[in-house]
Amino acid sequence: MAEIEVVNPATEETIGTVPAASAGDVDIAVATAKRAFGDWSATDVEQRAAILAKAADLIHEHANDLAATLTAEQGKPIAEAIGEVNHLAHGVRFYAEAATKVRGAYQELPSTLGKSYGMVIRRPIGVCAAITPYNFPLTLLGTKVAPALASGNTVVAKPAATTPLATLAVARLFAEAGVPDGVLNVVTGRGSDIGDALVSHPDVRRVAFTGSTPVGRHIAGLAAPELKRLSLELGGSDPVIVCPDADVEAAVKAVIIGRYWNAGQACLGCKRVFVHDAVYDAFVSQLVDRVRRYEPGDGTVKAEKPKLRMGPIHTKAGRDELLAQIEDAGGELLTGGGNGGHAKGWFLEPAVIAEPRDGARVLREEVFGPVLPVMRYTDFDDALARANDTPYGLGSSLWTHDARLIHRAALEIDSGMTWVNQIHYGYDELPFGGVKASGFGKEHGLEALDSYVELKSVVVGGLA
Amino acid sequence: MIAGAFVDGAEHRNAGDRLPVTNPADGQVFAEVAGGTAGDVDAAVQSATRAFGDWSPLAVSKRGEILGRAAARVEEHLDELVPLLTREQGKTLRDARIEIAKAIDTLRHYAGLSKALRGAHTPNLDPGVEGYVLRRPLGVVGAIVPWNFPTTLLSNKLAPALVAGNTVVAKPAGTTPLTTLRFAELLHEGGLPAGVFNVVTGSGATAGTALATHPGVRKIAFTGSTPVGERIMELCAKGTKRVTLELGGSDPMIVCDDADLAAAASAASMGRYYNCGQACLAIKRLYVFASVADEVIEAVTAKAKRLKVGRGDAEGTQMGPLHTAVQRDEVAGQVERTLAMGGTLAAGGVAPDEPGFFYLPTVVVDPPHDSPMATEEVFGPALPIWRVKDFDEAIERANASQFALGSSIWTRDLHRARQAAERIEAGYTWVNSRTKVYDELPFGGWKSSGYGKEHGEEAFDFYTESKSVVIASG
């Protein structure tokens, strides 16, 4: 079988190989998942939950090893990798605990057609495909696999071709925790080789995809003819609005995490910041000071204080795209944009761009890296209008304590989430998902469980 | 002598009289515990009040995590707790293990449920006006727990109370203080903060009354007899304390002519003789369609006669002694008074002449419908069985009780199952199922069986106050 080399983005060295699966391998994985579905879906939910809880424990126990693998293949600093592994464990445990708490419904019915009653029952869907990207290979796997398995489905997961190793390690821990053979399968390979085969396979009844908007549209097209259930977590260009009464320091700190965590490679991030004229100068000067503390480098090596480590961009193509977006932006590049003097590795010094030109790519497109445009505003209505002037609608945030503005932002910003005075953090407790070109369907929260079952209405009649 | 209380994260010595702890298998006193006075209860309530300040602001998921970890500590000591429970309570080692494992499960269930707790939001009440519903903890909760299931009936209160952000003062029965005290100690070793969960042992008259009348206590969760429950409700009226009352029961079971008779007989036997019949939820009246009655009576009687009665800690024992001599005499008296009025003794009816509070599994067939076994709660291993002519009679008889806790029916007919679910007055109806209580479903009786729900997410309704919040942003 052909193989794919997995490359460390900080060193450009090959750290391992995985099989380059073919459409035939996808067939085998789906057939396996289909066979396993009968027994797994009939297993007590309590038992499924107990296995997931055990998996969460094992992930927690192996956090250091998993994080090391993740950093080597993905590039992110080790502290961020550990954060991701812990978030995965938390998410898996959330569904382990929630699984036994979900209820159907009983419904009284009119007796026009004879005495009867109704029930709303929940049934698993079948084989689910989980297609995950390279930026958060583990948490984005967990948000699909955990609710799918908890609800009684079986899964074929396809990690990004560049980040298969941590995913395989996690799948082995699920098996060790007691997930039966065939219930969770992983196929490695390039999306261009096997993605279509997996999505269009007639026995795959549900597809969960996280990735770019163009690929999401392609997947929606493939899934449509078979009317597959679908959730698409796609790109974003989250606006942040900083009001005159904002706690500027807190807002800067949150924006820093929101834009520069994971070297800016996150669907959910602070990607356009609109700052009121009254606090603009203070905001920008604090922001630039903090951004300059970042030192791009190998994620396995800690930066010397007060410097902060930022990993490389995951691929060369990704970095080249960012450089082109910076080049196009106009406005004033206040900091960043170079490669940090590295001969190897796809590094980019984090950038801040003040007031880019109207229509610049950094405002229209998703920017998938550590590059932040900052815009001045004077009128809140204008800020809201510009915040909504994007094809995307994933996250958004507002910095103020004014109840009127909070109310307006909650109602008027077109996005799946609004944070007020908080970083853009995806809580396991709340549903997560975008509107407009950011996709549809929800991950996280109890709502995600709803998307892994079919509801059936049952009417029992003929009663005396 | 044992200090008798666990307050503010440490052992606390009660000031009251010595209470003997007796092994029901031999009648021997094996420990003495200092009884709690009003002063001891006050110390515990003060500790809980102080702890409330730090406990209630924690994230609900954090409280769940802490409780889940603490439960793991109890589980590590299961082997130590099981014989202790058997010794003070009398139940078999097997039943003690089942009980404590279930108590741990319930703690875990609510720990997990902590993640799924939500309020409600109502947008656009008026232009620019939105509303939401907050849930706030009550404060200090008093949990009064009986001797029949000292740990599960504690967990049913403790888990939702703590996850909802309350702090707790528990009073176990005067005769079963030991397992509860150790349970509290283990939970604290497992990371439960000091003062969040306090225990004061003692008599109901002294410690129980002090707890129910303490002005710092916002709610009493009580499991016990109906007369005491009514008394608690009276005491709680002052200060309008919240109450949940899980009281007596006299659960009917109906066996129809189309039922799986062997399975039904087995469920009846288990439902009546488990825990030596000392359960609020137990099959206490059995109504069988006349056409199949002989077969069911024969099967239940055979099972009753086969049950191996003995010390709870002896190998192979299936049913232990009753918990106290008073309890045994009460049951024996109910059977005796019933037989004096009519009916046929098919099994048991005898207290063996040996140390310990034993009473043999008893079956009485067709006693009068106004006899004690029909109208009173029988809190021991004695089962009356009646022949009924049809379904309507069965339902009518089932409902002819002041109690309304559980109920069950055995039939393959959907109509009958459905009718029973709708018409039997009770908080629970099992169809073709053993009467197992699930954490997933709310549990609680109607009529004289009490008020409020334990188990299920509904339990939270009884450990929180809701508040409607309106925000006008215009």
mmCIF file of C-alpha atoms in Angstrom, chain A residues 45-46 90 93-94 97-98 100-101 103 106 108 115-117 403-405 407-408 410-411 429-431 445-447 460-464, chain B residues 61 65 105 108-116 118 128-130 414-415 418-419 422 436 439-442 456-458 471-474:
data_model
loop_
_atom_site.group_PDB
_atom_site.id
_atom_site.type_symbol
_atom_site.label_atom_id
_atom_site.label_comp_id
_atom_site.label_asym_id
_atom_site.label_seq_id
_atom_site.Cartn_x
_atom_site.Cartn_y
_atom_site.Cartn_z
ATOM 1 C CA VAL A 45 -26.667 3.437 26.867
ATOM 2 C CA GLU A 46 -25.291 3.131 30.394
ATOM 3 C CA HIS A 90 -13.489 16.931 28.943
ATOM 4 C CA ARG A 93 -16.589 12.868 29.504
ATOM 5 C CA PHE A 94 -19.352 15.405 28.889
ATOM 6 C CA GLU A 97 -22.259 11.787 31.420
ATOM 7 C CA ALA A 98 -24.958 13.320 29.259
ATOM 8 C CA THR A 100 -27.928 8.657 30.118
ATOM 9 C CA LYS A 101 -29.753 11.923 30.799
ATOM 10 C CA ARG A 103 -35.031 11.780 27.138
ATOM 11 C CA TYR A 106 -44.642 11.133 25.752
ATOM 12 C CA GLU A 108 -51.179 12.969 24.812
ATOM 13 C CA LYS A 115 -57.992 6.833 21.740
ATOM 14 C CA SER A 116 -54.255 6.901 21.272
ATOM 15 C CA TYR A 117 -51.053 8.306 22.630
ATOM 16 C CA ALA A 403 -27.069 46.202 28.733
ATOM 17 C CA ARG A 404 -28.577 47.950 25.718
ATOM 18 C CA LEU A 405 -25.565 47.239 23.519
ATOM 19 C CA HIS A 407 -28.945 43.122 23.915
ATOM 20 C CA ARG A 408 -28.491 44.548 20.417
ATOM 21 C CA ALA A 410 -27.020 39.317 20.912
ATOM 22 C CA LEU A 411 -29.962 39.930 18.606
ATOM 23 C CA GLU A 429 -22.095 22.866 27.650
ATOM 24 C CA LEU A 430 -23.326 25.107 24.813
ATOM 25 C CA PRO A 431 -24.143 24.323 21.190
ATOM 26 C CA GLY A 445 -23.971 20.844 24.068
ATOM 27 C CA LEU A 446 -26.871 18.479 24.412
ATOM 28 C CA GLU A 447 -27.912 19.666 20.944
ATOM 29 C CA VAL A 460 -50.151 3.754 19.664
ATOM 30 C CA GLY A 461 -53.850 3.565 18.964
ATOM 31 C CA GLY A 462 -56.685 1.108 19.065
ATOM 32 C CA LEU A 463 -56.948 1.629 22.801
ATOM 33 C CA ALA A 464 -60.049 0.887 24.746
ATOM 34 C CA SER B 61 -19.945 21.524 36.564
ATOM 35 C CA GLU B 65 -16.640 17.097 39.287
ATOM 36 C CA ASP B 105 -24.132 5.410 41.162
ATOM 37 C CA ARG B 108 -22.217 9.887 39.877
ATOM 38 C CA HIS B 109 -25.494 10.340 38.057
ATOM 39 C CA TYR B 110 -26.017 13.792 39.500
ATOM 40 C CA ALA B 111 -22.348 14.643 39.103
ATOM 41 C CA GLY B 112 -22.854 13.986 35.396
ATOM 42 C CA LEU B 113 -26.198 15.714 35.241
ATOM 43 C CA SER B 114 -24.486 18.872 36.484
ATOM 44 C CA LYS B 115 -23.337 19.513 32.918
ATOM 45 C CA ALA B 116 -26.844 19.379 31.525
ATOM 46 C CA ARG B 118 -30.136 24.730 32.063
ATOM 47 C CA GLY B 128 -36.398 45.421 23.846
ATOM 48 C CA VAL B 129 -37.382 43.294 26.814
ATOM 49 C CA GLU B 130 -36.154 39.752 27.413
ATOM 50 C CA LEU B 414 -51.446 -3.151 25.452
ATOM 51 C CA HIS B 415 -54.915 -1.980 26.489
ATOM 52 C CA ARG B 418 -52.119 1.450 29.128
ATOM 53 C CA GLN B 419 -55.200 1.479 31.331
ATOM 54 C CA GLU B 422 -53.420 5.824 33.445
ATOM 55 C CA LYS B 436 -36.394 -1.199 40.077
ATOM 56 C CA ASP B 439 -31.907 7.401 38.547
ATOM 57 C CA GLU B 440 -33.191 8.568 35.181
ATOM 58 C CA LEU B 441 -36.849 8.809 36.217
ATOM 59 C CA PRO B 442 -38.527 10.885 38.921
ATOM 60 C CA GLY B 456 -34.432 12.275 37.629
ATOM 61 C CA GLU B 457 -33.661 15.857 36.718
ATOM 62 C CA GLU B 458 -36.978 16.662 38.451
ATOM 63 C CA ILE B 471 -34.010 42.841 31.331
ATOM 64 C CA ALA B 472 -35.254 45.919 29.558
ATOM 65 C CA SER B 473 -32.674 47.218 27.127
ATOM 66 C CA GLY B 474 -34.635 49.883 25.305
#
